[in-house]
Amino acid sequence: MFVARHIAADHKDLIHDVSFDFHGRRMATCSSDQSVKVWDKSESGDWHCTASWKTHSGSVWRVTWAHPEFGQVLASCSFDRTAAVWEEIVGESNDKLRGQSHWVKRTTLVDSRTSVTDVKFAPKHMGLMLATCSADGIVRIYEAPDVMNLSQWSLQHEISCKLSCSCISWNPSRKYAKAETLMTVTDPVHDIAFAPNLGRSFHILAVATKDVRIFTLKPVRKELTSSGGPTKFEIHIVAQFDNHNSQVWRVSWNITGTVLASSGDDGCVRLWKANYMDNWKCTGILKGNGSPVNGNSQQGNSNPSLGSNIPNLQNSLNGSSSGRKHS
Amino acid sequence: AMEKMSRVTTALGGSALTGRTMHCHLDAPANAISVCRDAAQVVVAGRSIFKIYAIEDEQFVEKLNLRVGRKPSLNLSCADVVWHQMDENLLATAATNGVVVTWNLGRPSRNKQDQLFTEHKRTVNKVCFHPTEAHVLLSGSQDGFMKCFDLRRKDSVSTFSGEAPEAGRADGEVLWVCHRPPDVFPESTKKVGLEVSTPPSRPPRLGRRQACDSSPQSLQGLPPWLLSLLEPLTFSPHGPPPAGQSESVRDVQFSIRDYFTFASTFENGNVQLWDIRRPDRCERMFTAHNGPVFCCDWHPEDRGWLATGGRDKMVKVWDMTTHRAKEVHCVQTIASVARVKWRPECRHHLATCSMMVDHNIYVWDVRRPFVPAAMFEEHRDVTTGIAWRHPHDPSFLLSGSKDSTLCQHLFRDASQPVERANPEGLCYGLFGDLAFAAKESLVATESGRKPYAGDRRHPIFFKRKLDPAEPFVGLASSALSVFEIEPGSGSMSWFVDTAERYALAGRPLAELCDHNAKVARELGRNQVAQTWTMLRIIYCSPGLASATSLNHSVGKGSSCGVPLMNSFNLKDMAPGLGSETRLDRSKGDTRSDTVLLDSSATLITNEDNEETEGSDVPADYLLGDVEGEEEELYLLDPEHAHPEEPEYVLPQEAFPLRHEIVDTPPGPEHLQDKADSPHVSGSEADAASLAPVDSSFSLISIPHALYDTRLPPDFFSALVCDMLRFYAEQGDVQMAVSVLIVLGERVRKDIDEQTQEHWYASYIDLLQRFCLWNVSNQVVKLSTSRAISCLNQASTTLHVNCSHCKRPMSSRGWVCDRCHRCASMCAVCHHVVKGLFVWCQGCSHGGHLQHIMKWLEGSSHCPAGCGHLCEYS
């Protein structure tokens, strides 16, 4: 079903993040070697490194693409306590000849006093916004008031979460932008991802911690008259899988929000999909080195009944300050 | 005090150090710390603190306050402190006012101050004892000079300037020194060896020295073997150059390897290597950093390695044994490097701290220059001094900070950023491919790898011990691969194909449904195909078609027909009624015909006065629709409608359907009433049918119900809406939007505006991701949601120049205001361009796309003859 194509990344240290762009034709990788590389897909399907540059003076934890409407823009965040916004410059004829593109730093966000652990652009309909979170538990939301000027970002919100933050995810909903924190997850969380919401009445959230967990957030009797307060959500855990042996490091949703991929300490990527009964099951295992995995039919023990045991996770975070942006 | 000290020293002789991670509060911020050679005491110096603490197992205990005296003296404002590594009683401090002070702990009085050198004009940044010579002290100052003091004399014996003087070397004072490490001599001889340094006659004035004869008189009487080991130390006759011309000295460090050598670092980024006997010029100088070099440290093992740290956030390791200093390692830290100290017993480890921003102490393996091997995060303000507690123990690190604390860090308690770093990256691609980067050791071999068992909640307590003796495994690296999905199996190619091939408007509803069903079927999406077919049946069933055909003068929407059955009950309808249906249908036709004549007119005025895109069904078309019926009848065949049929299994998911026929629609009497009145408004009928219909109401039952009994389309609207929601929920927003567009008014009113907008926006976003711009624009155009349909009206202004007068066109249209000519003339064929017009942004000339393309094959100049080298991209 899948064909593995190995890429000689040539990063000098660990790669911490990979990210496809909006159209899926470009890929960015970032590494502890303080550099970011951009890969472009050729007609033949090969990935060519078209840019590689030093972005930070510490490990680069994450890299993410902005919506192409804002240009070819990347954001990166690092152990060096900064996040940076980069833009590709076209028209450098010298670079073009070598098949290389040129990226310039548009801004450095230096508000954090600790390692910036994640950076994410907001959904496009909110404008040019990005959120960062840092090891000291502060989530910051920046906005570029003028989308044509990537060098000016104003800090819109600063939300203290009290706990060290490792990852953030924008709710892709058209209706609201809310930052949420699930307080019942007691183990360190390595990654978190809202599923793309193409028309659901509720949200799905995947959490990578010592296992893979999938939560649903259903609005509680949404008052369309909008009384002003933040929407309350009824949160259920719909799946929990410990098939990765121990730590789960990354979760990623497919474009329609129907398949979740997770990767963990076992070096495997597992695909999870819900059937019509909302039973999440493993539909595939990919070995990092491309070798086949035994026991492909291995299935997770989805536990929908768990939902009743853990009702109503707290929607702890803020809500009011950054929440409820109507698009 | 002496007694206690010696006791600790002997105790240390044999056994390892004990202790724990601990800190103590100081009265004031620390500027520097230094450890006694017994590893049991540490001295802390700062602007207003100068104390000795004993390092006990559980705590720091204040032992001695060296700041005695009535009034605070600037001499006591310490920038640096150093404890002699041979003499436990000897300390030196560098004061911010330029004074160098030595301290003798052996003095009986409370004031332990020994000597005061007031030769520097500005802050002394660094003091350094010779590692083996008891009386030789070196200082480096902000005034740009380094001075070497013999502690038995009242002033410096030589001055080194950061700026190399042009003057040649002259004979000067001679200090006889022994360049063998003293420990090769017995204790008594060592003392003699140090004593033999001949103090020449005192220079007449401070700061300025004259050449004087150095007589080897004082050497007489010494044994010849000792004389052979002595070398003269010559001092320059030149006085120090005028202050202000030299670069400030940030650090001075005696080499451990070479008796006469010391290194000094400067604010201009240079590092100099000096021979202590030759103050006139440095032996070697090189630029080590961009910006000030704040610190340096010689490798404790005899390798000639010098580590330097600078404001450029880098630590560089230089091999000084080669002719030119060679950079062998470079570590990039996150802030300017204030201190660097090699870790004992670990060849490649060094500790750093920063003077700004970053309060942490890092230990780096220089072979893995990007990620610190360990990190100490105890301090709340800048760490100003770091020192390894014992020269042969790699696990105890002491530090002082501006936050007024003194800390002992145990290496095993350090946090290890490497361990916490995420070793994997994963991203789902647009087409369903996955990019996956993972630490090579995770993906390499399954066997032998133990899963991580530590509890990450408590990184301090459960940690793999970083063993200094552990062989370095090399740089960690990641394997990057993209798992490409094979076409068909779950890739998104169906989405692209469907989007491109679906017909959403411009044809009669039935035809659109058929077309789309065909597209879906060809792509193997049977459920979707079936849905389209059912939609067609619901909204333009054959009965309706023929009914409408009677009504062709109205010429509007097929939905106008409302064939109602007199009574129905889904429960009563057995699934196997297929054989009778043909008869029923013909009955239904006749029945509905009678109703329609009345109802259509009213319904049309109610709902269809607004044009519904995609569903404009000309009446004459419906007359010709009879052909299509055959196909449709086939689809209605009960075997296709049975829930058990494989087509009804979600094509991409292998699980059974859960649907059952759950509930019955409204009671027969109720509907019968309604049916008799053709003026029932759509919404009322909705309300009536909506309420009891469970959301899990089966789609499957529709064909039967319809087939048997000819329900009004309005009756199904709730079901259809549920169906759309179902598709959206399953991630197939394409279906939701396509149906929404195709059905238009028929269902629109039953789905709230916000949901529709959400669907439209999601679908458009998806289409744009796949670069399906034309489809996207079509959807925008066809959408009835105000927020969506305005999308393609944004940024639609084009600024063009008139091709004749080259000035901006101000008015609308293609006629220039100024020269009153049509601006959109083709430069090739000289006709007005209708349709695609392409023009050069440089010269404003252009024409038909085909013409221009053809022209440019032969020439790169403008076809208008203006000489411009046109660029079209």
mmCIF file of N, CA and C in Angstrom, chain B residues 71-164:
data_model
loop_
_atom_site.group_PDB
_atom_site.id
_atom_site.type_symbol
_atom_site.label_atom_id
_atom_site.label_comp_id
_atom_site.label_asym_id
_atom_site.label_seq_id
_atom_site.Cartn_x
_atom_site.Cartn_y
_atom_site.Cartn_z
ATOM 1 N N LYS B 71 35.190 50.317 56.649
ATOM 2 C CA LYS B 71 34.463 50.905 55.524
ATOM 3 C C LYS B 71 34.671 50.047 54.279
ATOM 4 N N PRO B 72 33.624 49.939 53.481
ATOM 5 C CA PRO B 72 33.759 49.137 52.261
ATOM 6 C C PRO B 72 34.779 49.774 51.327
ATOM 7 N N SER B 73 35.652 48.989 50.851
ATOM 8 C CA SER B 73 36.685 49.494 49.955
ATOM 9 C C SER B 73 36.442 48.937 48.561
ATOM 10 N N LEU B 74 36.695 49.768 47.599
ATOM 11 C CA LEU B 74 36.553 49.318 46.218
ATOM 12 C C LEU B 74 37.523 48.185 45.916
ATOM 13 N N ASN B 75 38.596 48.134 46.704
ATOM 14 C CA ASN B 75 39.564 47.064 46.502
ATOM 15 C C ASN B 75 38.926 45.696 46.726
ATOM 16 N N LEU B 76 37.807 45.727 47.450
ATOM 17 C CA LEU B 76 37.159 44.466 47.785
ATOM 18 C C LEU B 76 36.033 44.133 46.818
ATOM 19 N N SER B 77 35.812 45.028 45.883
ATOM 20 C CA SER B 77 34.783 44.748 44.896
ATOM 21 C C SER B 77 35.400 43.859 43.819
ATOM 22 N N CYS B 78 35.127 42.590 43.932
ATOM 23 C CA CYS B 78 35.884 41.616 43.141
ATOM 24 C C CYS B 78 35.215 41.298 41.810
ATOM 25 N N ALA B 79 36.022 41.324 40.760
ATOM 26 C CA ALA B 79 35.559 40.836 39.471
ATOM 27 C C ALA B 79 35.960 39.378 39.287
ATOM 28 N N ASP B 80 37.039 39.002 39.938
ATOM 29 C CA ASP B 80 37.502 37.624 39.786
ATOM 30 C C ASP B 80 38.224 37.204 41.054
ATOM 31 N N VAL B 81 38.253 35.927 41.250
ATOM 32 C CA VAL B 81 38.973 35.378 42.398
ATOM 33 C C VAL B 81 39.625 34.077 41.952
ATOM 34 N N VAL B 82 40.787 33.802 42.492
ATOM 35 C CA VAL B 82 41.436 32.532 42.167
ATOM 36 C C VAL B 82 42.149 32.013 43.415
ATOM 37 N N TRP B 83 42.000 30.738 43.604
ATOM 38 C CA TRP B 83 42.639 30.071 44.747
ATOM 39 C C TRP B 83 43.836 29.315 44.195
ATOM 40 N N HIS B 84 44.963 29.488 44.816
ATOM 41 C CA HIS B 84 46.159 28.845 44.306
ATOM 42 C C HIS B 84 46.019 27.332 44.397
ATOM 43 N N GLN B 85 46.410 26.658 43.349
ATOM 44 C CA GLN B 85 46.232 25.215 43.339
ATOM 45 C C GLN B 85 47.393 24.475 43.993
ATOM 46 N N MET B 86 48.385 25.233 44.506
ATOM 47 C CA MET B 86 49.455 24.570 45.233
ATOM 48 C C MET B 86 49.461 24.980 46.692
ATOM 49 N N ASP B 87 48.940 26.143 46.957
ATOM 50 C CA ASP B 87 49.007 26.683 48.314
ATOM 51 C C ASP B 87 47.594 26.965 48.803
ATOM 52 N N GLU B 88 47.184 26.221 49.798
ATOM 53 C CA GLU B 88 45.807 26.351 50.273
ATOM 54 C C GLU B 88 45.557 27.675 50.977
ATOM 55 N N ASN B 89 46.628 28.379 51.306
ATOM 56 C CA ASN B 89 46.454 29.646 52.007
ATOM 57 C C ASN B 89 46.456 30.846 51.082
ATOM 58 N N LEU B 90 46.705 30.615 49.834
ATOM 59 C CA LEU B 90 46.940 31.736 48.934
ATOM 60 C C LEU B 90 45.786 31.949 47.956
ATOM 61 N N LEU B 91 45.267 33.172 47.991
ATOM 62 C CA LEU B 91 44.199 33.562 47.083
ATOM 63 C C LEU B 91 44.562 34.878 46.433
ATOM 64 N N ALA B 92 43.991 35.125 45.278
ATOM 65 C CA ALA B 92 44.157 36.433 44.656
ATOM 66 C C ALA B 92 42.810 36.895 44.142
ATOM 67 N N THR B 93 42.571 38.183 44.219
ATOM 68 C CA THR B 93 41.332 38.736 43.676
ATOM 69 C C THR B 93 41.656 39.868 42.717
ATOM 70 N N ALA B 94 40.743 40.047 41.773
ATOM 71 C CA ALA B 94 40.858 41.159 40.834
ATOM 72 C C ALA B 94 39.731 42.124 41.161
ATOM 73 N N ALA B 95 40.082 43.367 41.407
ATOM 74 C CA ALA B 95 39.070 44.329 41.815
ATOM 75 C C ALA B 95 38.606 45.147 40.627
ATOM 76 N N THR B 96 37.381 45.638 40.750
ATOM 77 C CA THR B 96 36.819 46.401 39.640
ATOM 78 C C THR B 96 37.510 47.753 39.482
ATOM 79 N N ASN B 97 38.252 48.187 40.508
ATOM 80 C CA ASN B 97 38.971 49.463 40.386
ATOM 81 C C ASN B 97 40.386 49.274 39.869
ATOM 82 N N GLY B 98 40.724 48.060 39.441
ATOM 83 C CA GLY B 98 42.031 47.837 38.837
ATOM 84 C C GLY B 98 43.075 47.303 39.785
ATOM 85 N N VAL B 99 42.689 47.045 41.015
ATOM 86 C CA VAL B 99 43.655 46.572 42.004
ATOM 87 C C VAL B 99 43.677 45.045 42.000
ATOM 88 N N VAL B 100 44.872 44.519 42.135
ATOM 89 C CA VAL B 100 45.012 43.071 42.320
ATOM 90 C C VAL B 100 45.456 42.848 43.763
ATOM 91 N N VAL B 101 44.712 42.009 44.464
ATOM 92 C CA VAL B 101 44.995 41.779 45.875
ATOM 93 C C VAL B 101 45.316 40.306 46.079
ATOM 94 N N THR B 102 46.297 40.038 46.926
ATOM 95 C CA THR B 102 46.528 38.649 47.314
ATOM 96 C C THR B 102 46.172 38.507 48.788
ATOM 97 N N TRP B 103 45.784 37.294 49.133
ATOM 98 C CA TRP B 103 45.281 37.023 50.481
ATOM 99 C C TRP B 103 46.009 35.827 51.038
ATOM 100 N N ASN B 104 46.391 35.937 52.263
ATOM 101 C CA ASN B 104 47.079 34.836 52.919
ATOM 102 C C ASN B 104 46.224 34.368 54.088
ATOM 103 N N LEU B 105 45.617 33.207 53.920
ATOM 104 C CA LEU B 105 44.723 32.705 54.963
ATOM 105 C C LEU B 105 45.500 32.300 56.206
ATOM 106 N N GLY B 106 46.797 32.190 56.051
ATOM 107 C CA GLY B 106 47.611 31.794 57.187
ATOM 108 C C GLY B 106 47.894 32.941 58.155
ATOM 109 N N ARG B 107 47.525 34.144 57.778
ATOM 110 C CA ARG B 107 47.792 35.268 58.676
ATOM 111 C C ARG B 107 46.975 35.137 59.942
ATOM 112 N N PRO B 108 47.598 35.440 61.028
ATOM 113 C CA PRO B 108 46.879 35.291 62.296
ATOM 114 C C PRO B 108 45.771 36.334 62.482
ATOM 115 N N SER B 109 45.953 37.499 61.881
ATOM 116 C CA SER B 109 44.969 38.552 62.133
ATOM 117 C C SER B 109 43.674 38.276 61.373
ATOM 118 N N ARG B 110 42.655 39.049 61.685
ATOM 119 C CA ARG B 110 41.377 38.871 61.012
ATOM 120 C C ARG B 110 41.478 39.281 59.547
ATOM 121 N N ASN B 111 42.272 40.277 59.330
ATOM 122 C CA ASN B 111 42.455 40.741 57.961
ATOM 123 C C ASN B 111 43.513 39.891 57.284
ATOM 124 N N LYS B 112 43.062 39.166 56.276
ATOM 125 C CA LYS B 112 43.967 38.242 55.622
ATOM 126 C C LYS B 112 44.641 38.855 54.399
ATOM 127 N N GLN B 113 44.403 40.129 54.159
ATOM 128 C CA GLN B 113 44.955 40.757 52.969
ATOM 129 C C GLN B 113 46.465 40.731 53.023
ATOM 130 N N ASP B 114 47.052 40.341 51.897
ATOM 131 C CA ASP B 114 48.496 40.206 51.897
ATOM 132 C C ASP B 114 49.137 41.334 51.105
ATOM 133 N N GLN B 115 48.947 41.329 49.824
ATOM 134 C CA GLN B 115 49.594 42.349 49.001
ATOM 135 C C GLN B 115 48.575 43.067 48.146
ATOM 136 N N LEU B 116 48.931 44.255 47.738
ATOM 137 C CA LEU B 116 48.029 45.079 46.949
ATOM 138 C C LEU B 116 48.816 45.603 45.748
ATOM 139 N N PHE B 117 48.387 45.276 44.573
ATOM 140 C CA PHE B 117 49.061 45.796 43.373
ATOM 141 C C PHE B 117 48.115 46.769 42.696
ATOM 142 N N THR B 118 48.519 47.973 42.603
ATOM 143 C CA THR B 118 47.619 48.990 42.042
ATOM 144 C C THR B 118 48.165 49.494 40.728
ATOM 145 N N GLU B 119 48.497 48.585 39.846
ATOM 146 C CA GLU B 119 49.131 49.002 38.598
ATOM 147 C C GLU B 119 48.138 49.165 37.455
ATOM 148 N N HIS B 120 47.039 48.436 37.486
ATOM 149 C CA HIS B 120 46.080 48.545 36.378
ATOM 150 C C HIS B 120 45.236 49.793 36.538
ATOM 151 N N LYS B 121 44.883 50.373 35.385
ATOM 152 C CA LYS B 121 44.118 51.613 35.418
ATOM 153 C C LYS B 121 42.611 51.352 35.463
ATOM 154 N N ARG B 122 42.258 50.214 34.976
ATOM 155 C CA ARG B 122 40.818 49.908 34.927
ATOM 156 C C ARG B 122 40.557 48.519 35.497
ATOM 157 N N THR B 123 39.296 48.140 35.470
ATOM 158 C CA THR B 123 38.893 46.848 36.031
ATOM 159 C C THR B 123 39.827 45.734 35.604
ATOM 160 N N VAL B 124 40.195 44.925 36.576
ATOM 161 C CA VAL B 124 40.947 43.727 36.254
ATOM 162 C C VAL B 124 39.930 42.605 36.050
ATOM 163 N N ASN B 125 39.939 42.039 34.861
ATOM 164 C CA ASN B 125 38.937 41.018 34.546
ATOM 165 C C ASN B 125 39.323 39.638 35.049
ATOM 166 N N LYS B 126 40.628 39.423 35.154
ATOM 167 C CA LYS B 126 41.038 38.044 35.406
ATOM 168 C C LYS B 126 42.355 38.012 36.160
ATOM 169 N N VAL B 127 42.456 37.110 37.106
ATOM 170 C CA VAL B 127 43.739 36.818 37.735
ATOM 171 C C VAL B 127 43.976 35.320 37.603
ATOM 172 N N CYS B 128 45.240 34.956 37.510
ATOM 173 C CA CYS B 128 45.548 33.552 37.279
ATOM 174 C C CYS B 128 46.897 33.228 37.894
ATOM 175 N N PHE B 129 46.922 32.217 38.760
ATOM 176 C CA PHE B 129 48.196 31.763 39.312
ATOM 177 C C PHE B 129 48.871 30.827 38.323
ATOM 178 N N HIS B 130 50.192 30.839 38.390
ATOM 179 C CA HIS B 130 50.909 29.868 37.594
ATOM 180 C C HIS B 130 50.613 28.485 38.178
ATOM 181 N N PRO B 131 50.352 27.512 37.314
ATOM 182 C CA PRO B 131 49.930 26.206 37.859
ATOM 183 C C PRO B 131 50.988 25.547 38.724
ATOM 184 N N THR B 132 52.229 25.898 38.491
ATOM 185 C CA THR B 132 53.267 25.214 39.251
ATOM 186 C C THR B 132 54.169 26.163 40.039
ATOM 187 N N GLU B 133 54.186 27.401 39.691
ATOM 188 C CA GLU B 133 55.022 28.360 40.407
ATOM 189 C C GLU B 133 54.202 29.030 41.497
ATOM 190 N N ALA B 134 54.632 28.955 42.689
ATOM 191 C CA ALA B 134 53.834 29.471 43.788
ATOM 192 C C ALA B 134 53.713 30.979 43.767
ATOM 193 N N HIS B 135 54.709 31.674 43.249
ATOM 194 C CA HIS B 135 54.733 33.123 43.420
ATOM 195 C C HIS B 135 54.413 33.907 42.163
ATOM 196 N N VAL B 136 54.030 33.215 41.136
ATOM 197 C CA VAL B 136 53.799 33.934 39.884
ATOM 198 C C VAL B 136 52.294 34.099 39.665
ATOM 199 N N LEU B 137 51.895 35.344 39.527
ATOM 200 C CA LEU B 137 50.485 35.669 39.344
ATOM 201 C C LEU B 137 50.355 36.519 38.092
ATOM 202 N N LEU B 138 49.326 36.233 37.335
ATOM 203 C CA LEU B 138 49.104 36.953 36.087
ATOM 204 C C LEU B 138 47.761 37.652 36.182
ATOM 205 N N SER B 139 47.697 38.872 35.627
ATOM 206 C CA SER B 139 46.416 39.567 35.646
ATOM 207 C C SER B 139 46.137 40.133 34.268
ATOM 208 N N GLY B 140 44.863 40.220 33.930
ATOM 209 C CA GLY B 140 44.484 40.834 32.656
ATOM 210 C C GLY B 140 43.425 41.871 32.931
ATOM 211 N N SER B 141 43.556 43.022 32.293
ATOM 212 C CA SER B 141 42.676 44.124 32.669
ATOM 213 C C SER B 141 41.979 44.727 31.461
ATOM 214 N N GLN B 142 40.940 45.460 31.796
ATOM 215 C CA GLN B 142 40.191 46.220 30.812
ATOM 216 C C GLN B 142 41.068 47.289 30.154
ATOM 217 N N ASP B 143 42.134 47.705 30.864
ATOM 218 C CA ASP B 143 43.015 48.743 30.306
ATOM 219 C C ASP B 143 43.907 48.202 29.197
ATOM 220 N N GLY B 144 43.800 46.909 28.908
ATOM 221 C CA GLY B 144 44.535 46.369 27.771
ATOM 222 C C GLY B 144 45.876 45.761 28.128
ATOM 223 N N PHE B 145 46.193 45.708 29.405
ATOM 224 C CA PHE B 145 47.491 45.158 29.786
ATOM 225 C C PHE B 145 47.343 43.887 30.605
ATOM 226 N N MET B 146 48.353 43.074 30.440
ATOM 227 C CA MET B 146 48.471 41.915 31.310
ATOM 228 C C MET B 146 49.733 42.116 32.119
ATOM 229 N N LYS B 147 49.660 41.763 33.376
ATOM 230 C CA LYS B 147 50.840 41.950 34.216
ATOM 231 C C LYS B 147 51.167 40.662 34.917
ATOM 232 N N CYS B 148 52.458 40.452 35.019
ATOM 233 C CA CYS B 148 52.935 39.275 35.726
ATOM 234 C C CYS B 148 53.566 39.754 37.029
ATOM 235 N N PHE B 149 53.092 39.194 38.121
ATOM 236 C CA PHE B 149 53.590 39.601 39.433
ATOM 237 C C PHE B 149 54.395 38.472 40.052
ATOM 238 N N ASP B 150 55.457 38.874 40.691
ATOM 239 C CA ASP B 150 56.152 37.951 41.573
ATOM 240 C C ASP B 150 55.716 38.347 42.973
ATOM 241 N N LEU B 151 55.100 37.432 43.661
ATOM 242 C CA LEU B 151 54.450 37.803 44.910
ATOM 243 C C LEU B 151 55.431 38.223 45.995
ATOM 244 N N ARG B 152 56.695 37.995 45.710
ATOM 245 C CA ARG B 152 57.671 38.435 46.710
ATOM 246 C C ARG B 152 58.102 39.880 46.458
ATOM 247 N N ARG B 153 57.549 40.445 45.434
ATOM 248 C CA ARG B 153 57.910 41.818 45.113
ATOM 249 C C ARG B 153 56.701 42.707 45.218
ATOM 250 N N LYS B 154 56.977 43.962 45.290
ATOM 251 C CA LYS B 154 55.893 44.905 45.538
ATOM 252 C C LYS B 154 55.154 45.323 44.267
ATOM 253 N N ASP B 155 55.749 45.036 43.153
ATOM 254 C CA ASP B 155 55.057 45.404 41.921
ATOM 255 C C ASP B 155 55.299 44.360 40.842
ATOM 256 N N SER B 156 54.718 44.612 39.692
ATOM 257 C CA SER B 156 54.777 43.616 38.646
ATOM 258 C C SER B 156 56.177 43.475 38.101
ATOM 259 N N VAL B 157 56.471 42.284 37.630
ATOM 260 C CA VAL B 157 57.786 42.070 37.042
ATOM 261 C C VAL B 157 57.748 42.280 35.539
ATOM 262 N N SER B 158 56.568 42.162 34.955
ATOM 263 C CA SER B 158 56.509 42.451 33.522
ATOM 264 C C SER B 158 55.092 42.815 33.132
ATOM 265 N N THR B 159 55.013 43.555 32.026
ATOM 266 C CA THR B 159 53.726 43.994 31.520
ATOM 267 C C THR B 159 53.621 43.607 30.066
ATOM 268 N N PHE B 160 52.496 43.054 29.713
ATOM 269 C CA PHE B 160 52.269 42.633 28.329
ATOM 270 C C PHE B 160 51.130 43.467 27.786
ATOM 271 N N SER B 161 51.333 43.939 26.604
ATOM 272 C CA SER B 161 50.300 44.774 26.013
ATOM 273 C C SER B 161 49.592 43.998 24.914
ATOM 274 N N GLY B 162 48.305 44.198 24.899
ATOM 275 C CA GLY B 162 47.514 43.539 23.867
ATOM 276 C C GLY B 162 47.937 43.958 22.490
ATOM 277 N N GLU B 163 48.493 45.161 22.411
ATOM 278 C CA GLU B 163 48.978 45.634 21.134
ATOM 279 C C GLU B 163 50.464 45.326 21.057
ATOM 280 N N ALA B 164 50.865 44.645 20.012
ATOM 281 C CA ALA B 164 52.274 44.297 19.918
ATOM 282 C C ALA B 164 53.109 45.539 19.659
#
